[in-house]
Coordinates of C-alpha atoms in Angstrom, one line a residue:
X1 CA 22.1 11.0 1.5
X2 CA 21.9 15.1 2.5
X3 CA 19.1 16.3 1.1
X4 CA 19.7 19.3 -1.5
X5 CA 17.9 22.5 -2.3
X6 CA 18.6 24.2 -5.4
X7 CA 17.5 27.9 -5.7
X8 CA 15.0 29.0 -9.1
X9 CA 15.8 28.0 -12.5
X10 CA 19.4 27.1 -11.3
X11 CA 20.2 23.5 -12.6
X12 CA 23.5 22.6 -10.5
X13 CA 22.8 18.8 -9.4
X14 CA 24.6 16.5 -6.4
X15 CA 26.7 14.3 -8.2
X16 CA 25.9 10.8 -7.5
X17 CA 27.2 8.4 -5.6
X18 CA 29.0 5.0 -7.0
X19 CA 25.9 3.4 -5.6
X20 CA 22.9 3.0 -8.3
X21 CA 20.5 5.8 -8.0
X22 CA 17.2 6.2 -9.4
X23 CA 16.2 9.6 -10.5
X24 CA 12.7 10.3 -10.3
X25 CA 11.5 13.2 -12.8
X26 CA 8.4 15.1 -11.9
X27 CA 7.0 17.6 -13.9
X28 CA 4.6 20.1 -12.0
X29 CA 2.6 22.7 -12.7
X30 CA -0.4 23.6 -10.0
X31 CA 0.1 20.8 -8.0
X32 CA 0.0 22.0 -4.5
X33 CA -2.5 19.7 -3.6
X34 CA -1.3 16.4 -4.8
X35 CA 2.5 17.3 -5.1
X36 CA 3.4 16.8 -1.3
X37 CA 1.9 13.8 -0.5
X38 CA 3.1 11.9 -3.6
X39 CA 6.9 13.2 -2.2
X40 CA 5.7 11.7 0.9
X41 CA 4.6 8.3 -0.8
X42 CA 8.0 8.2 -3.0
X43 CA 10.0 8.8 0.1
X44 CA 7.9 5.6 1.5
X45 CA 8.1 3.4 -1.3
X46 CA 11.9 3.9 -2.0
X47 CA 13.1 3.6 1.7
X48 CA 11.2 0.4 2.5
X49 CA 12.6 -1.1 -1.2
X50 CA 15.8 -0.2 -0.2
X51 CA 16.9 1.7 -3.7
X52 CA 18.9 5.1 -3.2
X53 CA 17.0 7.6 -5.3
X54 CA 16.7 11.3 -6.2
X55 CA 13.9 13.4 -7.4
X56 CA 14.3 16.0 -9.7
X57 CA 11.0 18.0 -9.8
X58 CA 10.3 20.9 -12.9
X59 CA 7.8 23.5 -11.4
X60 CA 6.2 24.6 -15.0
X61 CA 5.8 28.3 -13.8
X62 CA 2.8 27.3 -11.3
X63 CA 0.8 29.8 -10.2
X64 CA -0.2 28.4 -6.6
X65 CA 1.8 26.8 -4.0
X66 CA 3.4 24.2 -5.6
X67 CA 7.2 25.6 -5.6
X68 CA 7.0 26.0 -1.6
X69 CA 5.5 22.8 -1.5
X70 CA 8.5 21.0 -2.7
X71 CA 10.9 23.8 -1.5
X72 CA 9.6 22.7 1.9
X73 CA 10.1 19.2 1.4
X74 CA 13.5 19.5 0.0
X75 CA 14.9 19.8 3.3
X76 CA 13.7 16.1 4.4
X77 CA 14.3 14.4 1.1
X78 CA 16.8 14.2 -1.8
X79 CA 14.6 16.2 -4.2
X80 CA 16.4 19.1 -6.3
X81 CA 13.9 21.8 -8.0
X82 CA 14.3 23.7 -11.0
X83 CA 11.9 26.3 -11.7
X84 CA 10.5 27.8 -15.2
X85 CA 9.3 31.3 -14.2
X86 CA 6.5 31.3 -17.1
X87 CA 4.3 28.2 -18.5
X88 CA 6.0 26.3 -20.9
X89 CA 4.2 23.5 -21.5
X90 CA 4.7 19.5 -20.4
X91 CA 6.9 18.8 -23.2
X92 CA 9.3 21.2 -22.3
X93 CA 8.9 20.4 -18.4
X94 CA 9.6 16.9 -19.3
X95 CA 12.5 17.7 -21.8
X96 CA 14.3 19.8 -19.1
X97 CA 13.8 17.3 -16.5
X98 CA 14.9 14.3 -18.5
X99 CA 18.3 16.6 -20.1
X100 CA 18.8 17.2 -16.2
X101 CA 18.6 13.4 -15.3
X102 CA 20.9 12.8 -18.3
X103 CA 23.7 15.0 -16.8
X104 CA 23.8 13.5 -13.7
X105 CA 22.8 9.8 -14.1
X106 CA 25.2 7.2 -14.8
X107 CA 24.9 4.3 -17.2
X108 CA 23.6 1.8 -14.2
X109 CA 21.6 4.4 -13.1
X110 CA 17.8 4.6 -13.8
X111 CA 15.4 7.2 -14.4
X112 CA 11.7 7.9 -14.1
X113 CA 9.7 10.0 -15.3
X114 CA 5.9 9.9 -13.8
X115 CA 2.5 12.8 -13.0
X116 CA 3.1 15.0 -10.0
X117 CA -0.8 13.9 -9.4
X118 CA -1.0 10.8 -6.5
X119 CA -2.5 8.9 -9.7
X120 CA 0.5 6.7 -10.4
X121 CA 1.4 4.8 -6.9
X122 CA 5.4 5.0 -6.2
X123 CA 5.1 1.4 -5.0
X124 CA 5.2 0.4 -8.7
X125 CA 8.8 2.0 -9.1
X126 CA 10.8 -1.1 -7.7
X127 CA 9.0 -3.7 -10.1
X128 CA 9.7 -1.2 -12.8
X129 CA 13.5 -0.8 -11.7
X130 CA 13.8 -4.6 -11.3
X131 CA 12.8 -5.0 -15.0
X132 CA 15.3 -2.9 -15.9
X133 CA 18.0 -5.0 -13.9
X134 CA 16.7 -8.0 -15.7
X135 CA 17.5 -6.6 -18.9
X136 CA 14.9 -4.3 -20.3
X137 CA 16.1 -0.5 -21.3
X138 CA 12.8 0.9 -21.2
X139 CA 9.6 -0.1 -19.1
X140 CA 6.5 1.5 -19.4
X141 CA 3.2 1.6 -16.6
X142 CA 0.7 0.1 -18.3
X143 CA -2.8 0.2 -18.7
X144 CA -3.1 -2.4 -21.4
X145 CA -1.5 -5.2 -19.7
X146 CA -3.3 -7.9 -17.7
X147 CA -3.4 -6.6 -14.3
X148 CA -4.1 -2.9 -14.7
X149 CA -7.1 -1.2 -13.5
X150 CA -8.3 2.1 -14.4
X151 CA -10.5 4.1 -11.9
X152 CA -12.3 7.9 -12.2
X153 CA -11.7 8.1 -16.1
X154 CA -14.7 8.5 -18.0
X155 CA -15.9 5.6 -20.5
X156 CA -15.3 7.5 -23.3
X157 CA -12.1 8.8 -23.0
X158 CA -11.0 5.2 -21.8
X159 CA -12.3 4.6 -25.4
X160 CA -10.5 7.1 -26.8
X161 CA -7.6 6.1 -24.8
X162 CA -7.7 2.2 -25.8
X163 CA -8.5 3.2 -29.9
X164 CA -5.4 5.5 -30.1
X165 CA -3.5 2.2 -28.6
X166 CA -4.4 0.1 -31.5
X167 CA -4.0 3.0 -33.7
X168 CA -0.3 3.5 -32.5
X169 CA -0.1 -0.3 -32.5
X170 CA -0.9 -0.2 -36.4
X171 CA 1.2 2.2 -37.3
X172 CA 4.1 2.0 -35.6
X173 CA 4.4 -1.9 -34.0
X174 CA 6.9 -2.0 -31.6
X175 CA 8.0 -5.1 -30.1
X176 CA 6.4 -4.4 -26.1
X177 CA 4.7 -2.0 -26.3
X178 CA 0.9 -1.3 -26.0
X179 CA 0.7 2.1 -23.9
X180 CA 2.0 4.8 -26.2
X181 CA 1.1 7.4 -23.9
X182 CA 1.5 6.9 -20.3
X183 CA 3.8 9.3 -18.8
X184 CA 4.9 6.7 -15.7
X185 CA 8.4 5.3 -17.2
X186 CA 11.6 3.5 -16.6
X187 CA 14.8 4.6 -18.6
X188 CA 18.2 2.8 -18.7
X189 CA 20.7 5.7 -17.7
X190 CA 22.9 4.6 -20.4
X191 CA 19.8 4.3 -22.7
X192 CA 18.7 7.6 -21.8
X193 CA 22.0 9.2 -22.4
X194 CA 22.6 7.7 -25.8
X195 CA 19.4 9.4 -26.8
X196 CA 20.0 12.7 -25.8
X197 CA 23.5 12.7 -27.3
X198 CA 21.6 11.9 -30.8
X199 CA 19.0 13.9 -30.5
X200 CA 20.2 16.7 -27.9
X201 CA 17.3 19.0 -27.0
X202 CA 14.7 17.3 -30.0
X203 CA 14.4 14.6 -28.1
X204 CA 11.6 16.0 -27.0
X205 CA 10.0 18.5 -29.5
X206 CA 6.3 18.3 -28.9
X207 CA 5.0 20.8 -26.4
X208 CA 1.8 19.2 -25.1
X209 CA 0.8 15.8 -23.6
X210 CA 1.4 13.6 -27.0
X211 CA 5.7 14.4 -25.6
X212 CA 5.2 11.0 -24.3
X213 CA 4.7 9.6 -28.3
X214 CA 7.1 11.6 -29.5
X215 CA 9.6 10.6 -27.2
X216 CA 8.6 6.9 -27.5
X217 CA 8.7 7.1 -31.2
X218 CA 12.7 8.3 -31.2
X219 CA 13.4 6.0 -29.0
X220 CA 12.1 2.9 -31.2
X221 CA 14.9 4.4 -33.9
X222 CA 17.9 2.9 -30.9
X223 CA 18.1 -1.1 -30.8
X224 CA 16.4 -0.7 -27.2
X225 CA 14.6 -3.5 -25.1
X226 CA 10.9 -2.4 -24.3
X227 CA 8.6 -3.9 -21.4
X228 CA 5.4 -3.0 -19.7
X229 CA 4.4 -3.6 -15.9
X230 CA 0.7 -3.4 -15.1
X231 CA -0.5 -0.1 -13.6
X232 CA -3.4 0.8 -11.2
X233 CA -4.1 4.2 -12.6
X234 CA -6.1 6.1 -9.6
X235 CA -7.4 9.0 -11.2
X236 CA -9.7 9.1 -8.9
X237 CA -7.6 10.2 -6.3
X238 CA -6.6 13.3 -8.1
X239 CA -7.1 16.9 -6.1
X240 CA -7.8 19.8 -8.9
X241 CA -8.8 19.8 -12.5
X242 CA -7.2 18.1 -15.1
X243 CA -5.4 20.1 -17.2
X244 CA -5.4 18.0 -20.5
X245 CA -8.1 19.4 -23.0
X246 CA -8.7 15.8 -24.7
X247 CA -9.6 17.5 -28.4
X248 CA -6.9 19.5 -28.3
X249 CA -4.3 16.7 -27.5
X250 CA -5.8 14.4 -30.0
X251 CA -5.6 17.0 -33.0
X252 CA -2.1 17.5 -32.1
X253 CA -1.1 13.5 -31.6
X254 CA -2.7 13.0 -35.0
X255 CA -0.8 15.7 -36.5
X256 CA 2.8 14.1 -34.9
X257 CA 1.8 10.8 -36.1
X258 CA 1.5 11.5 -39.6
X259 CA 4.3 13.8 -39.4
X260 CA 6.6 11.3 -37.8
X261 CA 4.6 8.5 -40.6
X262 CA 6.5 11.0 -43.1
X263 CA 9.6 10.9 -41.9
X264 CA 9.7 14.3 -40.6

């Protein structure tokens, strides 16, 4: 497939071919240092699996090199860029990359959305997309599962981590699902459409990291199939700061629990 370029904040996507595509969705914001290499990775993983893909990458106004990064790389991979000239938050990066996915994917396509980091491996993309072929609609990376690993996360945030899993567990059970919160993801094109048609652009209304609950939670309202696949989380390979402030995102995923407990 020709690789495509699209200029700043334009969001004009190759139509797909009749061939199943899978749409990877990367939101980005300072990732100069990791971005590139990941492409690199993605490019690997999918070409030796054989599966036609796309990426759609959402630079969240960065302030370093990111957009040339994956400007630069758009002429050696499919990879189409849209551009928010200010920081909006990941919410919002995710939101526009998922409504942009949504527009161009087809019902046997699939779509994933995963960190623009290197700490979710690629190679875990075709057992996720093989999942979905099986018969899952939604399969989520997880860190609960027998088989994951976690490395360079601190023991208390893993604790934090694993205690909001069995607090999301209580409150809202949902049949396969243990990891509320991972970002990594498979969606069912058709899946993925039917959502955003009911919920247009509150499908995703949180700004900040807990967008990956929120999302999760409207999705347990369609009579979708969930699954998990074990992930090797490598946050130790991650270049830069992190730019989650862990209070901050717990205060605000406690305050869209109990508003989403409500029925609001």
């Amino acid at each position: 497939m020709t690789p495509l370029r699209v200029a700043p904040d334009s969001l004009a996507l190759e139509a797909p071919s009749k061939r199943a595509l899978v749409f990877i969705v990367l939101p980005a914001y300072n990732e100069e240092e990791n971005v590139g290499g990941l492409l690199d990775r993605i490019d690997e993983a999918m070409t030796e699996s054989g599966l036609a893909y796309r990426v759609i990458a959402v630079d969240d106004g960065s302030r370093d090199r990111t957009f040339q990064v994956l400007s630069e790389h758009s002429t050696r991979i499919p990879l189409t860029i849209s551009r928010h000239q200010a920081n909006q938050g990941l919410g919002i990066t995710i939101r526009d990359g998922l409504l942009l996915a949504s527009d161009a994917a087809e019902k046997n396509d699939i779509v994933i959305t995963m960190d623009a980091d290197e700490t979710q491996t690629p190679w875990l993309i075709p057992r996720m997309v093989r999942m979905i072929r099986e018969g899952h609609d939604v399969v989520i990376a997880s860190r609960y599962q027998p088989g994951a690993r976690v490395y360079g996360v601190s023991l208390m945030r893993r604790l934090v981590s694993y205690g909001a899993s069995w607090l999301f567990r209580i409150l809202f059970p949902t049949s396969g699902v243990k990891d509320f919160t991972c970002g990594f993801r498979a969606y069912r094109g058709s899946v993925l459409t039917s959502a955003v048609s009911r919920y247009g652009s509150k499908f995703v209304e949180a700004h900040g990291f807990q967008c990956m609950v929120d999302i999760l939670l409207k999705l347990r309202k369609l009579d979708v199939i969930f699954g998990e696949a074990p992930l090797i989380l490598r946050y130790d390979l991650k270049r830069g700061a992190s730019k989650m402030r862990v209070a901050r995102t717990i205060w605000q995923t406690v305050g869209l629990l109990a508003k989403r407990r409500l029925g609001f």
